[in-house]
Amino acid sequence: MSHRPVTTPFGAETTAAEVLRGLDLGGRRAVVTGGASGIGRETARTLAAAGAEVVIGVRDLAAGTGVAREITPADGPGSVRAAPLDLADQTSVRAFAAAWQGPLHILVLNAGVMATPLVRTREGWELQFATNHLGHFALATGLHHALTAARGARVVAVSSVGHVNGDVLFDDPHFDRHPYDPWAAYSQSKTANVLFAVEAARRWAPDLIAVNALNPGRITSTRLGRHIGDIADSPAAFDPASTDVSWKNIEQGAATSVLLAASPLVEGVTGRYFEDVVEAGPHRPGVRRGVAAHAVDPGSAARLWQLSTDLTANTSPSATGR
C-alpha cells in the first residue's frame, strides 16, 4: 500500500447511526440497491434520518414501498421511496437509470446474492456475476451523468471478505466451460466489486466522483446466506464459530457503507477498500481480513471494465444477445 491508510475514530462495533451522528444530509439524493432488507435497509434508514432523499431499488415494488414507509423519518427533511430494480435484468437496470432526473449525490451498490445454485439470466450469464457485478456496473455507468451533475458524488460498492478466495475468471466468467462452483462464483463477483471501484475511481476522478469498496463484516439475520443450507462443503470460515471475520448486527454492518457514502472523514478518498469503518490493510494468508492483491490490480480492473462494457453493450434493445 503506497498511501497512508485512512483511519477513523470508529471500529467494528460502531453503528451506522453513530457514524452519521450530527451530520446534516439535507438536499442530498441517494440510491441504495437492495434497500428493502438487511444492511441495505439500515443504510437507507440512516441516510434518510440524516436528512437525505433516498430511493431504494427493489425487485418487489409493493414490499419495497411498505419498507420505505416504515423507515421514512417521522419528522425532518429526509425521505425514502421505492423504485423497481432487478439487477439480474438489464432492461430493468436501464429503465431505472433512464428514469432518474437531476443530480445523484450517493449511490450505494448494496444488493447481492451469495452461493446460489447455478442459475443463468436471459443473456446466459451466471446469476451471481450478473447480479452482484454486471447489474451494478450497468446501473453506475447508466447514472454517471447524474453523479457528475452532483459535483462531488460518492459511489459505494459493497464487497465481501469472500473476495480473497478468488480472482475473476476472465476467460469464462459465466462458467460455460468450467465446472460450476457456487463459492468460486461468489468470490469472483465480490472481487469484481472491488476492481470496479478501482477502475471507476481512476476514470471518474475528473468528474469529482469518489468510488470505494468495502467489506461489511459477517452480518447476522440477513437473507444473503439463504442458499448456504442447500450447498455442501461451505468454507469453514462461514461456520458461526469462525473468528476470522467481524461478526456484526445489522446496525453495525451498515456502518462502513454510510461512512463511505456521507462522512466528511473520507472526503476526497477514492479507489480504496474499507472494513470495520477504517481502510483495510493488505490481506495476509490465513487471515480473513484485508484486501487481496488481485482485487486492486490496475490491469485487472481495466480488463474487467472492458469486459463489462462489452457484455452490457450487447444487451441494448438493438442487440440480439450474447
Short mmCIF file of C-alpha atoms in Angstrom, two decimals:
data_model
loop_
_atom_site.label_atom_id
_atom_site.label_comp_id
_atom_site.label_asym_id
_atom_site.label_seq_id
_atom_site.Cartn_x
_atom_site.Cartn_y
_atom_site.Cartn_z
CA MET A 1 0.00 0.00 0.00
CA SER A 2 1.70 3.18 -1.22
CA HIS A 3 -0.53 5.66 0.60
CA ARG A 4 -1.28 6.37 4.24
CA PRO A 5 -4.33 4.25 5.24
CA VAL A 6 -7.43 6.18 6.26
CA THR A 7 -8.23 5.90 9.95
CA THR A 8 -11.35 6.98 11.84
CA PRO A 9 -12.41 7.07 15.49
CA PHE A 10 -14.79 4.19 14.77
CA GLY A 11 -14.43 0.42 14.96
CA ALA A 12 -16.08 -2.95 14.34
CA GLU A 13 -18.89 -2.32 16.85
CA THR A 14 -19.75 1.18 15.65
CA THR A 15 -23.28 1.55 14.29
CA ALA A 16 -24.35 3.40 11.17
CA ALA A 17 -26.25 5.95 13.26
CA GLU A 18 -23.11 6.68 15.28
CA VAL A 19 -21.10 7.30 12.10
CA LEU A 20 -23.57 9.93 10.87
CA ARG A 21 -24.46 11.45 14.24
CA GLY A 22 -24.81 15.22 13.93
CA LEU A 23 -24.42 15.19 10.14
CA ASP A 24 -26.96 17.07 8.01
CA LEU A 25 -27.58 15.47 4.61
CA GLY A 26 -30.43 17.77 3.70
CA GLY A 27 -30.52 18.39 -0.07
CA ARG A 28 -28.61 15.23 -0.93
CA ARG A 29 -30.15 12.47 -3.01
CA ALA A 30 -29.20 8.82 -2.64
CA VAL A 31 -29.90 5.46 -4.23
CA VAL A 32 -29.45 2.23 -2.26
CA THR A 33 -29.85 -1.07 -4.08
CA GLY A 34 -31.24 -3.93 -2.06
CA GLY A 35 -32.64 -1.35 0.32
CA ALA A 36 -35.66 -3.35 1.41
CA SER A 37 -33.82 -5.62 3.84
CA GLY A 38 -30.63 -6.23 5.79
CA ILE A 39 -27.86 -3.68 5.79
CA GLY A 40 -29.34 -2.00 2.72
CA ARG A 41 -32.44 -1.13 4.67
CA GLU A 42 -30.37 0.18 7.58
CA THR A 43 -28.17 2.17 5.20
CA ALA A 44 -31.22 3.79 3.62
CA ARG A 45 -32.84 4.42 7.01
CA THR A 46 -29.72 6.06 8.42
CA LEU A 47 -29.14 8.28 5.39
CA ALA A 48 -32.77 9.43 5.50
CA ALA A 49 -32.58 10.05 9.25
CA ALA A 50 -29.70 12.42 8.50
CA GLY A 51 -31.88 14.31 6.01
CA ALA A 52 -31.17 12.65 2.65
CA GLU A 53 -33.79 11.92 -0.01
CA VAL A 54 -33.34 8.18 -0.53
CA VAL A 55 -34.58 5.85 -3.27
CA ILE A 56 -34.34 2.13 -2.59
CA GLY A 57 -34.08 -0.10 -5.66
CA VAL A 58 -36.21 -3.21 -5.12
CA ARG A 59 -37.44 -6.21 -7.10
CA ASP A 60 -40.79 -6.35 -5.25
CA LEU A 61 -42.23 -2.85 -5.50
CA ALA A 62 -45.17 -3.48 -3.18
CA ALA A 63 -42.94 -4.84 -0.43
CA GLY A 64 -40.36 -2.12 -1.04
CA THR A 65 -42.98 0.60 -0.79
CA GLY A 66 -44.01 -0.78 2.59
CA VAL A 67 -40.42 -0.75 3.79
CA ALA A 68 -39.92 2.80 2.52
CA ARG A 69 -42.94 3.90 4.51
CA GLU A 70 -41.63 2.17 7.64
CA ILE A 71 -38.16 3.72 7.54
CA THR A 72 -39.05 7.25 6.43
CA PRO A 73 -38.37 9.62 9.35
CA ALA A 74 -41.50 10.76 11.14
CA ASP A 75 -40.24 14.34 11.01
CA GLY A 76 -37.43 16.17 9.30
CA PRO A 77 -36.41 16.62 5.67
CA GLY A 78 -35.31 13.04 4.98
CA SER A 79 -37.46 10.65 2.97
CA VAL A 80 -37.44 7.16 1.46
CA ARG A 81 -39.29 5.86 -1.59
CA ALA A 82 -39.05 2.63 -3.55
CA ALA A 83 -38.48 2.14 -7.26
CA PRO A 84 -38.41 -1.10 -9.27
CA LEU A 85 -34.95 -2.50 -9.95
CA ASP A 86 -33.94 -6.07 -10.79
CA LEU A 87 -30.16 -6.17 -11.13
CA ALA A 88 -30.28 -9.52 -12.94
CA ASP A 89 -32.40 -7.91 -15.67
CA GLN A 90 -30.51 -5.42 -17.81
CA THR A 91 -33.77 -4.00 -19.16
CA SER A 92 -34.83 -3.16 -15.60
CA VAL A 93 -31.45 -1.57 -14.87
CA ARG A 94 -31.61 0.59 -18.00
CA ALA A 95 -35.15 1.68 -17.15
CA PHE A 96 -34.15 2.72 -13.62
CA ALA A 97 -31.21 4.77 -14.90
CA ALA A 98 -33.24 6.35 -17.69
CA ALA A 99 -35.98 7.41 -15.28
CA TRP A 100 -33.59 9.23 -12.95
CA GLN A 101 -33.71 13.01 -13.24
CA GLY A 102 -31.37 15.55 -11.69
CA PRO A 103 -28.17 15.05 -9.71
CA LEU A 104 -27.37 11.95 -7.64
CA HIS A 105 -25.06 12.51 -4.68
CA ILE A 106 -24.82 8.99 -3.24
CA LEU A 107 -25.05 5.59 -4.95
CA VAL A 108 -24.74 2.55 -2.67
CA LEU A 109 -24.32 -0.67 -4.65
CA ASN A 110 -25.51 -2.91 -1.84
CA ALA A 111 -27.74 -5.67 -3.23
CA GLY A 112 -26.31 -9.13 -3.72
CA VAL A 113 -26.81 -12.87 -3.82
CA MET A 114 -24.44 -15.47 -2.39
CA ALA A 115 -23.59 -19.09 -3.18
CA THR A 116 -26.64 -19.73 -5.32
CA PRO A 117 -27.19 -22.93 -7.28
CA LEU A 118 -26.33 -22.47 -10.95
CA VAL A 119 -28.86 -20.08 -12.47
CA ARG A 120 -28.48 -18.21 -15.73
CA THR A 121 -30.04 -14.91 -16.72
CA ARG A 122 -31.78 -14.28 -20.01
CA GLU A 123 -28.37 -13.44 -21.54
CA GLY A 124 -26.91 -16.73 -20.32
CA TRP A 125 -24.89 -15.02 -17.59
CA GLU A 126 -24.18 -16.75 -14.28
CA LEU A 127 -26.53 -15.19 -11.72
CA GLN A 128 -24.04 -14.07 -9.06
CA PHE A 129 -21.74 -12.31 -11.53
CA ALA A 130 -24.77 -10.87 -13.32
CA THR A 131 -26.40 -9.54 -10.15
CA ASN A 132 -23.51 -8.59 -7.91
CA HIS A 133 -21.32 -7.07 -10.61
CA LEU A 134 -22.82 -6.60 -14.07
CA GLY A 135 -26.12 -5.21 -12.82
CA HIS A 136 -24.34 -2.73 -10.59
CA PHE A 137 -21.84 -1.87 -13.34
CA ALA A 138 -24.67 -1.06 -15.75
CA LEU A 139 -26.51 0.93 -13.09
CA ALA A 140 -23.48 3.01 -12.09
CA THR A 141 -22.43 3.75 -15.66
CA GLY A 142 -26.05 4.49 -16.58
CA LEU A 143 -26.22 7.02 -13.75
CA HIS A 144 -22.81 8.54 -14.45
CA HIS A 145 -24.33 11.73 -15.80
CA ALA A 146 -26.36 12.20 -12.63
CA LEU A 147 -23.34 11.51 -10.44
CA THR A 148 -21.30 14.02 -12.41
CA ALA A 149 -24.02 16.62 -12.02
CA ALA A 150 -23.76 16.33 -8.21
CA ARG A 151 -20.20 17.73 -8.30
CA GLY A 152 -18.81 15.57 -5.51
CA ALA A 153 -20.80 12.34 -5.67
CA ARG A 154 -19.87 9.14 -3.90
CA VAL A 155 -20.30 5.56 -5.11
CA VAL A 156 -20.06 2.75 -2.56
CA ALA A 157 -19.56 -0.86 -3.68
CA VAL A 158 -20.42 -3.45 -1.02
CA SER A 159 -17.98 -6.33 -1.50
CA SER A 160 -17.07 -9.10 0.96
CA VAL A 161 -14.10 -10.74 2.62
CA GLY A 162 -15.06 -13.61 0.32
CA HIS A 163 -13.21 -11.79 -2.45
CA VAL A 164 -9.92 -13.12 -1.06
CA ASN A 165 -10.87 -16.62 -2.22
CA GLY A 166 -10.57 -15.94 -5.93
CA ASP A 167 -9.97 -13.65 -8.86
CA VAL A 168 -12.29 -13.03 -11.80
CA LEU A 169 -12.31 -15.95 -14.23
CA PHE A 170 -11.72 -13.69 -17.20
CA ASP A 171 -11.75 -16.44 -19.83
CA ASP A 172 -15.00 -17.97 -18.52
CA PRO A 173 -16.81 -15.66 -16.05
CA HIS A 174 -20.13 -17.42 -16.55
CA PHE A 175 -18.83 -20.97 -16.03
CA ASP A 176 -19.74 -22.05 -19.54
CA ARG A 177 -16.74 -24.39 -19.67
CA HIS A 178 -15.55 -24.70 -16.07
CA PRO A 179 -17.49 -26.83 -13.58
CA TYR A 180 -19.75 -24.53 -11.61
CA ASP A 181 -18.67 -23.82 -8.04
CA PRO A 182 -21.07 -21.53 -6.13
CA TRP A 183 -18.32 -20.23 -3.84
CA ALA A 184 -15.89 -19.55 -6.69
CA ALA A 185 -18.69 -17.68 -8.47
CA TYR A 186 -19.43 -15.65 -5.36
CA SER A 187 -15.76 -14.85 -4.80
CA GLN A 188 -15.23 -13.62 -8.35
CA SER A 189 -18.33 -11.41 -8.13
CA LYS A 190 -17.04 -9.83 -4.91
CA THR A 191 -13.56 -9.36 -6.39
CA ALA A 192 -15.31 -7.69 -9.32
CA ASN A 193 -16.93 -5.20 -6.92
CA VAL A 194 -13.51 -4.07 -5.71
CA LEU A 195 -11.99 -3.97 -9.20
CA PHE A 196 -14.94 -1.85 -10.33
CA ALA A 197 -14.18 0.66 -7.57
CA VAL A 198 -10.51 0.81 -8.56
CA GLU A 199 -11.19 1.50 -12.23
CA ALA A 200 -14.22 3.76 -11.71
CA ALA A 201 -12.17 5.85 -9.27
CA ARG A 202 -9.49 6.31 -11.92
CA ARG A 203 -11.91 7.09 -14.76
CA TRP A 204 -14.26 9.32 -12.82
CA ALA A 205 -11.81 11.39 -10.80
CA PRO A 206 -12.12 14.34 -13.24
CA ASP A 207 -15.89 14.24 -12.61
CA LEU A 208 -15.31 14.57 -8.84
CA ILE A 209 -16.88 11.15 -8.23
CA ALA A 210 -15.34 9.14 -5.39
CA VAL A 211 -15.70 5.36 -5.62
CA ASN A 212 -14.77 2.98 -2.81
CA ALA A 213 -15.45 -0.64 -1.87
CA LEU A 214 -15.96 -2.31 1.49
CA ASN A 215 -16.40 -5.49 3.47
CA PRO A 216 -19.36 -5.02 5.83
CA GLY A 217 -18.37 -7.95 8.06
CA ARG A 218 -20.33 -11.13 8.71
CA ILE A 219 -23.86 -9.93 9.37
CA THR A 220 -26.35 -11.90 11.42
CA SER A 221 -30.04 -12.03 10.50
CA THR A 222 -29.95 -11.14 6.79
CA ARG A 223 -31.25 -13.04 3.76
CA LEU A 224 -27.89 -13.04 1.94
CA GLY A 225 -26.94 -16.51 3.18
CA ARG A 226 -30.27 -18.14 2.46
CA HIS A 227 -28.77 -20.56 -0.09
CA ILE A 228 -25.93 -21.83 2.10
CA GLY A 229 -28.02 -24.60 3.60
CA ASP A 230 -28.57 -26.02 0.12
CA ILE A 231 -24.86 -26.36 -0.63
CA ALA A 232 -22.42 -28.90 0.72
CA ASP A 233 -18.86 -28.08 1.76
CA SER A 234 -19.31 -24.41 2.65
CA PRO A 235 -15.99 -22.74 3.55
CA ALA A 236 -15.04 -23.26 7.18
CA ALA A 237 -14.95 -19.51 7.72
CA PHE A 238 -18.73 -19.43 7.22
CA ASP A 239 -19.23 -21.55 10.32
CA PRO A 240 -20.79 -19.47 13.14
CA ALA A 241 -17.80 -20.29 15.35
CA SER A 242 -15.34 -18.68 12.95
CA THR A 243 -13.38 -15.82 14.50
CA ASP A 244 -11.60 -14.79 11.30
CA VAL A 245 -14.06 -12.01 10.48
CA SER A 246 -16.02 -9.45 12.47
CA TRP A 247 -19.49 -10.72 13.32
CA LYS A 248 -21.97 -7.84 13.47
CA ASN A 249 -25.60 -6.97 13.82
CA ILE A 250 -27.33 -5.07 11.04
CA GLU A 251 -26.79 -1.64 12.60
CA GLN A 252 -23.04 -2.32 12.83
CA GLY A 253 -22.94 -3.92 9.38
CA ALA A 254 -24.19 -0.75 7.69
CA ALA A 255 -21.63 1.48 9.40
CA THR A 256 -18.85 1.22 6.81
CA SER A 257 -21.34 1.81 3.97
CA VAL A 258 -22.60 5.08 5.45
CA LEU A 259 -19.07 6.20 6.28
CA LEU A 260 -18.13 5.98 2.61
CA ALA A 261 -21.49 7.36 1.48
CA ALA A 262 -21.56 10.52 3.54
CA SER A 263 -18.94 11.06 6.23
CA PRO A 264 -16.60 14.06 5.91
CA LEU A 265 -13.85 11.83 7.35
CA VAL A 266 -13.36 10.27 3.90
CA GLU A 267 -13.79 13.40 1.80
CA GLY A 268 -11.64 13.09 -1.33
CA VAL A 269 -10.80 9.43 -0.68
CA THR A 270 -11.32 7.20 -3.72
CA GLY A 271 -10.32 3.81 -5.10
CA ARG A 272 -9.86 2.25 -1.63
CA TYR A 273 -11.22 -0.77 0.30
CA PHE A 274 -12.58 -0.46 3.84
CA GLU A 275 -13.67 -2.76 6.65
CA ASP A 276 -14.68 -2.11 10.28
CA VAL A 277 -15.15 1.58 9.38
CA VAL A 278 -11.47 2.14 8.51
CA GLU A 279 -9.37 1.48 5.45
CA ALA A 280 -8.26 -2.14 5.32
CA GLY A 281 -4.67 -3.26 5.01
CA PRO A 282 -3.37 -5.91 2.60
CA HIS A 283 -4.74 -9.41 3.01
CA ARG A 284 -2.45 -11.90 4.73
CA PRO A 285 -2.73 -15.65 4.05
CA GLY A 286 -4.72 -17.48 6.67
CA VAL A 287 -6.47 -14.37 7.97
CA ARG A 288 -9.85 -13.45 6.52
CA ARG A 289 -9.31 -9.72 6.63
CA GLY A 290 -7.81 -7.11 4.36
CA VAL A 291 -7.86 -6.64 0.62
CA ALA A 292 -6.32 -9.19 -1.74
CA ALA A 293 -3.76 -8.01 -4.27
CA HIS A 294 -5.76 -9.46 -7.16
CA ALA A 295 -8.72 -7.23 -6.24
CA VAL A 296 -6.81 -3.95 -6.54
CA ASP A 297 -4.65 -4.77 -9.55
CA PRO A 298 -4.99 -1.86 -12.02
CA GLY A 299 -4.54 -4.09 -15.05
CA SER A 300 -7.28 -6.45 -13.94
CA ALA A 301 -9.53 -3.51 -13.11
CA ALA A 302 -9.15 -2.09 -16.62
CA ARG A 303 -9.66 -5.54 -18.16
CA LEU A 304 -12.86 -6.11 -16.17
CA TRP A 305 -14.20 -2.70 -17.18
CA GLN A 306 -13.75 -3.56 -20.84
CA LEU A 307 -15.31 -7.00 -20.40
CA SER A 308 -18.26 -5.49 -18.55
CA THR A 309 -18.70 -2.76 -21.14
CA ASP A 310 -18.75 -5.33 -23.94
CA LEU A 311 -21.20 -7.63 -22.15
CA THR A 312 -23.67 -4.95 -21.14
CA ALA A 313 -23.48 -3.22 -24.53
CA ASN A 314 -24.71 -6.43 -26.11
CA THR A 315 -27.93 -6.26 -24.07
CA SER A 316 -29.08 -2.99 -25.61
CA PRO A 317 -32.52 -3.11 -27.28
CA SER A 318 -30.90 -3.30 -30.73
CA ALA A 319 -28.69 -6.26 -29.78
CA THR A 320 -29.64 -9.89 -30.21
CA GLY A 321 -27.99 -11.24 -27.05
CA ARG A 322 -24.68 -12.86 -26.24
#
